[in-house]
Amino acid sequence: NKTIIVKKQTAREKEEASKWPIWEKEPSVFEWEYDDNETCLILKGKATVTGDGCTANFGAGDLVIFPKGLKCTWKITEKIKKHYKFG
């Protein structure tokens, strides 16, 4: 069972994440599989990710960690903008 970690960002995490690339997506539903761990900082928007027996709801200000090998469905309810890093 894979676990998606959702937590509030620290000032240090926010500063570090500001150097990462940005990804944006309109409200939508799509399947995704993680080939590597991904850490992302949600700048705006809201989404629910469900897969491998877990569900995570997150939005602006959340730091989210997706585990390698997770097969999931993203449901974006408000346009998402996030910094992200693989590995």
XYZ file of C-alpha atoms in Angstrom, residues 23-32 34 38 40 42-50 56-60 66 72-82:
39
model
C 3.366 22.718 -13.554
C -0.187 23.965 -14.144
C -3.360 22.131 -15.121
C -7.002 23.091 -15.598
C -9.794 21.218 -13.787
C -9.808 17.679 -15.169
C -9.630 13.987 -14.322
C -6.736 11.819 -15.515
C -4.782 8.663 -14.721
C -1.140 8.911 -13.645
C 4.769 7.758 -10.709
C 7.631 13.370 -6.498
C 5.399 19.170 -4.856
C 0.833 23.514 -4.216
C 0.755 27.233 -5.018
C -2.927 27.389 -5.894
C -5.899 25.215 -6.695
C -7.394 22.037 -5.237
C -7.213 18.371 -6.138
C -7.969 14.875 -4.901
C -5.667 11.994 -5.810
C -6.892 8.431 -5.311
C -5.310 12.617 -0.570
C -7.039 15.990 -0.712
C -4.797 19.020 -0.986
C -4.656 22.665 -1.950
C -2.641 25.872 -1.753
C 3.838 10.973 -4.008
C -3.574 6.921 -9.274
C -6.347 9.139 -10.584
C -6.038 12.901 -10.304
C -9.239 14.923 -9.973
C -8.462 18.633 -10.203
C -11.401 20.701 -8.947
C -9.718 24.140 -9.075
C -6.871 24.921 -11.499
C -3.634 23.601 -9.977
C -0.319 25.428 -10.000
C 2.574 23.696 -8.265
